[in-house]
Coordinates of C-alpha atoms and ligand atoms in Angstrom, one line a residue:
M23 CA -31.8 22.1 -45.2
T24 CA -29.4 19.2 -44.4
T25 CA -30.7 16.4 -42.2
I26 CA -28.2 15.0 -39.7
H27 CA -28.6 11.3 -38.9
T28 CA -26.9 10.6 -35.6
T29 CA -26.6 7.4 -33.7
I30 CA -26.4 6.9 -29.9
H31 CA -23.9 4.5 -28.5
R32 CA -24.0 3.4 -24.8
R33 CA -20.5 3.2 -23.5
T34 CA -18.6 3.4 -20.2
C35 CA -16.1 6.2 -19.4
H36 CA -12.9 4.6 -18.4
I37 CA -11.0 7.7 -17.4
C38 CA -11.5 6.9 -13.7
E39 CA -12.8 3.9 -11.7
A40 CA -16.2 5.5 -11.3
N41 CA -16.8 4.0 -14.7
C42 CA -19.8 6.2 -15.5
G43 CA -22.2 5.2 -18.2
V44 CA -22.2 7.6 -21.1
L45 CA -24.3 8.1 -24.2
V46 CA -22.1 9.0 -27.1
E47 CA -24.0 10.7 -30.0
L48 CA -22.1 10.2 -33.3
D49 CA -22.6 11.6 -36.8
G50 CA -20.5 9.1 -38.6
R51 CA -17.3 9.1 -36.6
R52 CA -17.8 12.7 -35.4
V53 CA -18.8 13.1 -31.8
V54 CA -21.8 15.3 -31.6
S55 CA -22.4 15.0 -27.9
I56 CA -21.5 13.0 -24.8
R57 CA -24.0 12.8 -22.0
G58 CA -24.5 10.8 -18.9
N59 CA -26.6 7.7 -19.2
P60 CA -29.6 8.1 -16.9
D61 CA -30.3 4.3 -17.1
H62 CA -26.8 3.4 -15.8
V63 CA -27.4 1.7 -12.5
L64 CA -24.3 3.1 -10.8
S65 CA -23.8 6.6 -12.2
R66 CA -27.5 7.4 -12.9
G67 CA -26.7 10.0 -15.5
H68 CA -23.8 11.6 -13.7
I69 CA -20.7 12.5 -15.6
C70 CA -17.9 14.9 -14.8
P71 CA -16.2 17.3 -17.3
K72 CA -13.6 14.8 -18.2
A73 CA -16.2 12.6 -20.0
T74 CA -17.4 15.5 -22.2
A75 CA -13.7 16.1 -23.1
I76 CA -13.5 12.7 -24.6
A77 CA -14.7 14.3 -27.8
D78 CA -11.6 16.5 -27.8
L79 CA -9.4 13.4 -27.4
Q80 CA -11.2 11.7 -30.3
D81 CA -10.5 14.7 -32.5
D82 CA -7.0 15.5 -31.1
P83 CA -4.7 15.8 -34.1
D84 CA -1.8 14.6 -31.8
R85 CA -3.6 11.4 -30.8
L86 CA -1.9 8.3 -32.3
R87 CA -4.1 6.5 -34.7
R88 CA -1.6 3.9 -35.8
P89 CA 1.5 2.3 -34.2
V90 CA 4.6 4.4 -34.5
K91 CA 8.2 3.3 -34.5
R92 CA 11.2 5.3 -33.6
V93 CA 13.5 5.8 -36.6
G94 CA 16.4 7.9 -35.5
D95 CA 14.8 11.0 -33.9
A96 CA 11.6 10.7 -35.9
W97 CA 8.5 8.6 -35.6
Q98 CA 7.4 6.4 -38.5
E99 CA 3.9 5.1 -38.8
I100 CA 3.7 1.3 -39.3
D101 CA 0.8 -1.1 -39.6
W102 CA -0.4 -3.3 -36.7
A103 CA 0.9 -6.5 -38.3
T104 CA 4.4 -5.0 -38.6
A105 CA 4.3 -3.7 -35.1
Y106 CA 3.3 -7.1 -33.6
S107 CA 5.9 -9.0 -35.5
E108 CA 8.8 -6.6 -34.9
I109 CA 8.0 -6.3 -31.2
A110 CA 7.7 -10.1 -30.9
A111 CA 11.0 -10.7 -32.7
R112 CA 12.9 -8.2 -30.5
V113 CA 11.3 -9.5 -27.3
V114 CA 12.4 -13.1 -28.2
A115 CA 15.9 -11.9 -29.2
L116 CA 16.3 -10.2 -25.8
Q117 CA 14.8 -13.2 -24.0
N118 CA 17.5 -15.3 -25.6
D119 CA 20.1 -12.8 -24.5
G120 CA 19.0 -13.2 -20.9
A121 CA 17.6 -9.7 -20.7
R122 CA 15.3 -8.9 -17.8
A123 CA 11.8 -7.7 -18.9
A124 CA 9.4 -5.7 -16.8
F125 CA 6.0 -3.9 -17.0
Y126 CA 4.9 -0.5 -15.8
R127 CA 1.1 -0.4 -15.6
G128 CA -0.6 3.0 -15.4
N129 CA -3.9 3.8 -13.7
P130 CA -6.2 3.4 -16.8
G131 CA -5.4 -0.3 -16.8
A132 CA -7.4 -0.7 -13.6
H133 CA -10.4 1.1 -15.1
D134 CA -10.7 -1.1 -18.1
Y135 CA -11.8 -4.8 -17.8
A136 CA -10.2 -5.8 -21.1
L137 CA -6.8 -4.4 -20.1
S138 CA -6.9 -5.6 -16.5
T139 CA -8.0 -9.1 -17.4
Q140 CA -5.8 -9.7 -20.5
S141 CA -2.5 -7.9 -19.9
G142 CA -1.3 -10.7 -17.5
Y143 CA -1.1 -13.1 -20.4
L144 CA 1.3 -10.7 -22.2
Q145 CA 3.3 -10.4 -19.1
R146 CA 3.7 -14.1 -18.8
A147 CA 4.5 -14.5 -22.5
V148 CA 7.2 -11.9 -22.2
G149 CA 8.6 -13.5 -19.1
A150 CA 8.4 -10.3 -17.1
R151 CA 10.3 -10.2 -13.9
G152 CA 8.8 -7.3 -12.2
T153 CA 5.6 -5.3 -12.4
F154 CA 5.4 -1.7 -11.2
S155 CA 2.3 0.5 -11.0
A156 CA 0.7 3.4 -9.2
S157 CA -0.9 1.0 -6.8
T158 CA 2.3 0.8 -4.7
L159 CA 2.3 4.6 -4.5
D160 CA -1.1 5.1 -3.0
Q161 CA -3.2 2.1 -2.1
I162 CA -1.1 -1.0 -1.0
P163 CA -2.2 -0.6 2.7
H164 CA -5.8 -1.3 1.5
H165 CA -4.7 -4.5 -0.3
Y166 CA -2.4 -5.6 2.5
V167 CA -5.1 -5.3 5.2
Q168 CA -7.7 -6.9 3.0
Y169 CA -5.4 -9.9 2.4
R170 CA -4.7 -10.2 6.1
M171 CA -8.2 -9.7 7.3
Y172 CA -10.5 -11.0 4.5
G173 CA -8.1 -13.4 2.7
H174 CA -8.0 -11.7 -0.6
V175 CA -6.1 -8.6 -1.7
S176 CA -9.1 -7.2 -3.6
L177 CA -11.9 -7.9 -1.0
A178 CA -12.6 -4.3 -0.3
A179 CA -15.4 -3.3 2.1
V180 CA -16.8 0.1 1.1
P181 CA -19.6 2.3 2.5
D182 CA -23.1 1.4 1.4
I183 CA -23.8 5.0 0.7
D184 CA -27.3 4.6 -0.7
R185 CA -28.5 3.1 2.6
S186 CA -26.2 4.6 5.2
Q187 CA -27.1 7.1 7.9
L188 CA -23.6 8.2 8.7
I189 CA -20.4 8.0 6.8
V190 CA -17.1 9.2 8.3
I191 CA -14.5 9.7 5.6
V192 CA -10.9 9.9 6.8
G193 CA -8.4 11.2 4.3
G194 CA -10.5 10.9 1.2
N195 CA -12.0 13.4 -1.2
P196 CA -14.7 11.6 -3.3
M197 CA -16.1 15.0 -4.4
A198 CA -13.0 15.2 -6.5
S199 CA -12.3 11.5 -7.1
N200 CA -15.8 10.1 -7.4
G201 CA -14.6 7.5 -4.9
S202 CA -11.3 6.1 -6.0
L203 CA -11.4 2.4 -5.0
W204 CA -14.9 3.0 -3.5
T205 CA -16.4 3.7 -7.0
V206 CA -19.2 6.1 -6.1
P207 CA -20.1 8.2 -9.1
D208 CA -22.6 11.0 -8.5
F209 CA -21.2 11.3 -5.0
R210 CA -22.7 14.8 -4.4
N211 CA -26.3 13.7 -5.1
R212 CA -25.9 10.5 -3.1
V213 CA -24.7 12.6 -0.1
K214 CA -27.7 14.9 -0.6
E215 CA -30.0 11.9 -0.5
M216 CA -28.4 10.6 2.6
Q217 CA -28.8 14.0 4.3
A218 CA -32.4 14.2 3.1
R219 CA -33.2 11.0 5.0
G220 CA -31.6 12.4 8.1
G221 CA -28.1 11.0 7.6
R222 CA -24.8 12.8 8.1
L223 CA -21.5 13.0 6.4
V224 CA -18.4 13.7 8.5
V225 CA -15.0 14.4 6.9
V226 CA -11.7 14.0 8.8
D227 CA -9.0 15.8 7.0
P228 CA -6.3 18.4 7.8
R229 CA -7.6 20.4 4.7
R230 CA -11.1 21.6 4.2
T231 CA -11.5 19.6 1.0
E232 CA -14.2 19.7 -1.6
T233 CA -15.8 16.9 0.3
A234 CA -15.5 18.6 3.6
K235 CA -17.3 21.6 2.2
V236 CA -20.4 19.5 1.5
A237 CA -20.2 17.5 4.8
D238 CA -22.3 18.1 7.9
Q239 CA -19.1 18.1 10.0
W240 CA -15.5 18.7 9.3
V241 CA -13.0 17.4 11.8
P242 CA -9.5 18.9 11.1
V243 CA -6.9 16.5 12.2
R244 CA -3.2 17.2 12.6
P245 CA -1.4 15.8 9.4
A246 CA -0.2 12.2 9.7
T247 CA -1.7 11.6 13.1
D248 CA -4.9 9.8 12.0
T249 CA -3.6 6.6 13.8
A250 CA -4.1 8.4 17.1
L251 CA -7.6 9.5 16.2
L252 CA -8.6 6.0 15.0
L253 CA -7.2 4.4 18.1
G254 CA -9.2 6.8 20.2
I255 CA -12.4 6.1 18.3
L256 CA -11.9 2.3 18.6
Q257 CA -11.1 2.6 22.3
C258 CA -14.3 4.5 22.9
V259 CA -16.4 2.1 20.8
L260 CA -15.0 -1.0 22.6
A261 CA -15.5 0.7 26.0
E262 CA -19.2 0.0 25.5
G263 CA -18.4 -3.7 25.0
D264 CA -16.4 -5.9 22.6
T265 CA -19.0 -8.5 22.0
L266 CA -19.5 -8.8 18.3
R267 CA -23.0 -9.0 16.8
P268 CA -24.2 -12.4 15.6
G269 CA -22.9 -13.1 12.1
L270 CA -19.6 -11.3 12.7
A271 CA -18.7 -13.1 16.0
E272 CA -18.5 -16.4 14.1
L273 CA -16.1 -14.9 11.5
V274 CA -13.3 -13.7 13.8
D275 CA -10.7 -15.8 15.4
A276 CA -9.3 -15.7 18.9
S277 CA -7.1 -12.7 18.0
W278 CA -10.2 -10.4 18.4
A279 CA -9.9 -10.8 22.2
R280 CA -6.5 -9.2 22.1
V281 CA -7.8 -6.0 20.4
K282 CA -9.5 -4.3 23.4
P283 CA -6.5 -4.8 25.8
L284 CA -4.3 -3.4 23.0
V285 CA -6.2 -0.2 22.4
D286 CA -6.9 0.3 26.2
G287 CA -3.2 0.6 26.6
F288 CA -3.4 4.1 25.0
D289 CA -4.3 7.2 27.0
L290 CA -7.3 9.0 25.3
D291 CA -6.1 12.4 26.4
R292 CA -2.7 11.8 24.9
L293 CA -4.2 10.5 21.7
S294 CA -6.3 13.6 21.5
A295 CA -3.4 15.9 22.1
H296 CA -1.4 14.1 19.5
C297 CA -4.0 14.3 16.7
G298 CA -5.5 17.7 17.7
V299 CA -9.1 16.4 17.9
P300 CA -10.8 17.1 21.2
V301 CA -11.7 14.1 23.4
D302 CA -15.4 15.1 23.3
T303 CA -15.3 14.9 19.5
I304 CA -13.6 11.5 19.5
R305 CA -16.2 10.2 22.0
A306 CA -19.1 11.7 19.9
L307 CA -17.8 10.1 16.7
A308 CA -17.4 6.8 18.4
A309 CA -21.0 7.0 19.9
E310 CA -22.4 8.0 16.5
L311 CA -20.5 5.2 14.7
S312 CA -21.9 2.7 17.2
G313 CA -25.4 3.2 15.8
E314 CA -26.8 1.2 12.9
K315 CA -26.1 1.9 9.3
T316 CA -22.8 3.7 9.8
A317 CA -19.5 3.4 8.1
I318 CA -16.0 4.8 8.5
Y319 CA -13.8 4.8 5.4
G320 CA -10.3 5.9 4.8
R321 CA -8.5 6.5 1.5
M322 CA -5.2 8.0 0.4
G323 CA -4.7 10.4 3.2
V324 CA -4.5 7.6 5.7
S325 CA -2.7 5.2 3.3
V326 CA 0.1 7.3 2.0
C327 CA 1.7 7.8 5.3
E328 CA 4.0 6.0 7.8
F329 CA 1.2 4.0 9.4
G330 CA -0.9 3.4 6.4
A331 CA -1.5 -0.3 7.0
L332 CA -2.2 0.3 10.7
N333 CA -4.8 3.0 9.8
Q334 CA -6.6 0.7 7.3
W335 CA -6.6 -2.1 9.9
L336 CA -8.1 0.2 12.6
I337 CA -10.8 1.4 10.2
Q338 CA -11.8 -2.2 9.5
L339 CA -11.8 -2.9 13.3
I340 CA -14.1 0.1 14.0
N341 CA -16.6 -1.1 11.5
L342 CA -16.3 -4.6 12.9
A343 CA -16.7 -3.4 16.5
T344 CA -19.7 -1.3 15.7
G345 CA -21.4 -4.2 13.9
N346 CA -21.5 -2.4 10.6
L347 CA -19.1 -4.5 8.7
D348 CA -20.8 -6.4 5.9
R349 CA -24.2 -4.9 6.8
E350 CA -26.6 -2.9 4.8
G351 CA -25.9 0.8 5.4
G352 CA -22.5 0.0 6.8
T353 CA -19.5 -1.2 4.7
M354 CA -20.2 -3.9 2.3
F355 CA -18.3 -6.0 -0.2
P356 CA -19.5 -5.1 -3.7
E357 CA -20.6 -7.8 -6.1
P358 CA -19.5 -6.5 -9.5
L359 CA -20.7 -7.8 -12.8
L360 CA -17.3 -9.3 -13.6
D361 CA -16.1 -10.9 -10.4
L362 CA -12.4 -10.4 -10.5
V363 CA -12.1 -11.3 -6.9
G364 CA -13.5 -14.7 -7.7
Q365 CA -11.5 -15.2 -10.9
V366 CA -8.0 -14.3 -9.7
G367 CA -6.0 -15.8 -6.9
R368 CA -6.0 -14.4 -3.4
G369 CA -2.8 -12.5 -4.1
G370 CA 0.0 -12.5 -1.7
V371 CA 2.3 -10.6 0.6
K372 CA 5.9 -11.3 0.2
T373 CA 9.2 -9.5 0.0
V374 CA 11.3 -8.8 -3.0
E375 CA 15.0 -8.2 -3.5
T376 CA 15.7 -4.9 -5.3
A377 CA 18.5 -2.6 -5.9
R378 CA 17.1 -0.6 -2.9
G379 CA 17.3 -3.7 -0.7
T380 CA 14.5 -6.0 0.5
L381 CA 11.1 -4.4 0.0
P382 CA 7.6 -5.6 0.7
S383 CA 5.7 -7.0 -2.3
V384 CA 1.9 -7.1 -2.4
M385 CA 0.1 -8.6 -5.4
G386 CA 3.4 -9.5 -6.9
E387 CA 4.3 -5.9 -7.5
I388 CA 7.7 -4.3 -6.9
P389 CA 7.2 -1.0 -5.1
T390 CA 7.4 1.8 -7.7
I391 CA 9.8 3.7 -5.4
A392 CA 12.4 1.2 -6.7
F393 CA 11.5 1.7 -10.4
A394 CA 14.4 4.0 -11.3
D395 CA 16.8 1.9 -9.3
E396 CA 15.8 -1.3 -11.2
L397 CA 16.3 0.6 -14.5
T398 CA 19.7 1.8 -13.6
R399 CA 21.2 -1.1 -11.6
E400 CA 24.5 -2.3 -12.9
D401 CA 24.2 -6.0 -12.6
D402 CA 22.5 -8.5 -14.9
Q403 CA 19.2 -7.8 -13.2
R404 CA 18.9 -4.4 -14.8
I405 CA 15.7 -4.0 -16.8
R406 CA 16.4 -4.0 -20.5
T407 CA 13.0 -4.7 -21.9
L408 CA 10.1 -2.5 -20.7
F409 CA 6.4 -2.5 -21.5
V410 CA 4.6 0.6 -20.3
I411 CA 0.8 0.3 -20.5
A412 CA -1.1 3.5 -20.2
G413 CA 1.3 5.0 -17.7
N414 CA 3.6 8.1 -17.5
P415 CA 6.0 7.3 -14.7
V416 CA 8.4 10.1 -15.8
L417 CA 5.7 12.5 -14.6
S418 CA 3.8 10.6 -12.0
A419 CA 6.3 8.4 -10.2
P420 CA 9.1 9.2 -7.8
H421 CA 12.6 9.9 -9.3
G422 CA 11.1 11.1 -12.6
K423 CA 14.3 12.6 -13.8
R424 CA 16.3 9.5 -13.2
T425 CA 13.6 7.4 -14.8
D426 CA 13.6 9.8 -17.8
A427 CA 17.3 9.3 -18.3
A428 CA 17.2 5.6 -17.7
L429 CA 14.4 4.9 -20.3
A430 CA 16.7 6.3 -23.0
G431 CA 19.1 3.4 -22.3
L432 CA 16.7 0.5 -22.6
D433 CA 17.2 -2.2 -25.2
L434 CA 13.5 -2.2 -26.0
M435 CA 10.6 -0.2 -24.8
V436 CA 7.1 -0.7 -25.9
A437 CA 4.5 1.9 -24.9
M438 CA 0.8 1.5 -25.2
D439 CA -0.6 5.0 -25.1
M440 CA -2.8 7.3 -27.1
H441 CA -0.1 10.0 -27.2
V442 CA 3.6 10.5 -27.2
T443 CA 4.2 11.5 -23.6
E444 CA 7.1 12.3 -21.4
T445 CA 7.5 8.5 -20.9
S446 CA 6.4 7.0 -24.2
R447 CA 8.7 9.3 -26.2
H448 CA 11.4 6.9 -25.2
A449 CA 9.7 3.9 -26.9
Ligands
SF4_510 S1 -16.3 10.5 -12.8 FE1 -15.8 11.5 -14.8 S2 -13.8 10.6 -15.4 FE2 -14.7 9.3 -13.8 S3 -15.8 7.7 -15.0 FE3 -17.3 9.3 -14.4 S4 -17.3 10.7 -16.2 FE4 -15.5 9.4 -16.4

């Protein structure tokens, strides 16, 4: 009988921002099993099927194990030292030629501390003029409002689910995402625990999502009319008084006094008719949110729309008005092990000139909607050197076909990826 000696390695799954703790059992370099780590403080043993599939990635014959360099139509494996020196030489030559360099950063970069903290050095060394990422496609309203209200693009207040008695999720589906931006692995069991202590989950969404199916109440809202619903809720909350609880009152400036007159200018019946949510439901949500240990939270559904920033602002105001901002059981500002908020600057909100005209720029990024335009513009600002870090914009960004065609014309493209993808095939 053969005895197998395996070792257990405690790791973090970086496939999404839930960052679940995993126990990887290895026999040499062969993955025997991947399980959730029950001692992980955040994920508590939870993993989703993607984590168990990491073993397939590990053994995937198509996974790149060494750098590859394009030679004609073929890929040639090269060693790391050669890769570094050849890339550096070509970057410098293009810098000397005045070529514009840019970066495209894919989602995985945000799930990995090493990449998110170190890649900025590379960008500066390369002299990149322009960063594009998925952030500008789905979450910039969060960052914009956080910057305006809390003074830092990354100061995100998220529901304190383990102590909350009511969470209203607007346009979010954490059953599928495990709380993108919120970072709430094991969401299903956390909801069950909240329900077991008498709490309620309410989901506002035009679609009966996976999260709506486990909620205590589903509020179908007409698509892209969340602003009307949020205005109605805020109006009803403030109707009971706009005096902020101690601790919050000292933190707001004189502009708070302008909020109630502003929202009172809207007719509740018309707001209700616009969003398709009955007045009684709006009033009931407002009354329930006005209790203690409640939170309202909005994600992509209320960000990726015409009034995304307004929606995020209204959500913060509701939590502020109910007294549940920065309060246990309400929405709170997480204190992560590695405090990126404290380590990086506040970020900024500016405008940037692009081939599509003047666009807003948050966190120094150029909106990815302009990526294909910046690759194909015909002046000396055309991107000629491109680093793509764990991203596949040909598939996931707007104007994929134009991007696909434009990437073939770059002077230099360097892709950091485990596979040759629709995008990295142009490297
Ligand atoms: S939810 Fe799934 S993909 Fe995301 S970190 Fe956890 S195991 Fe990985």
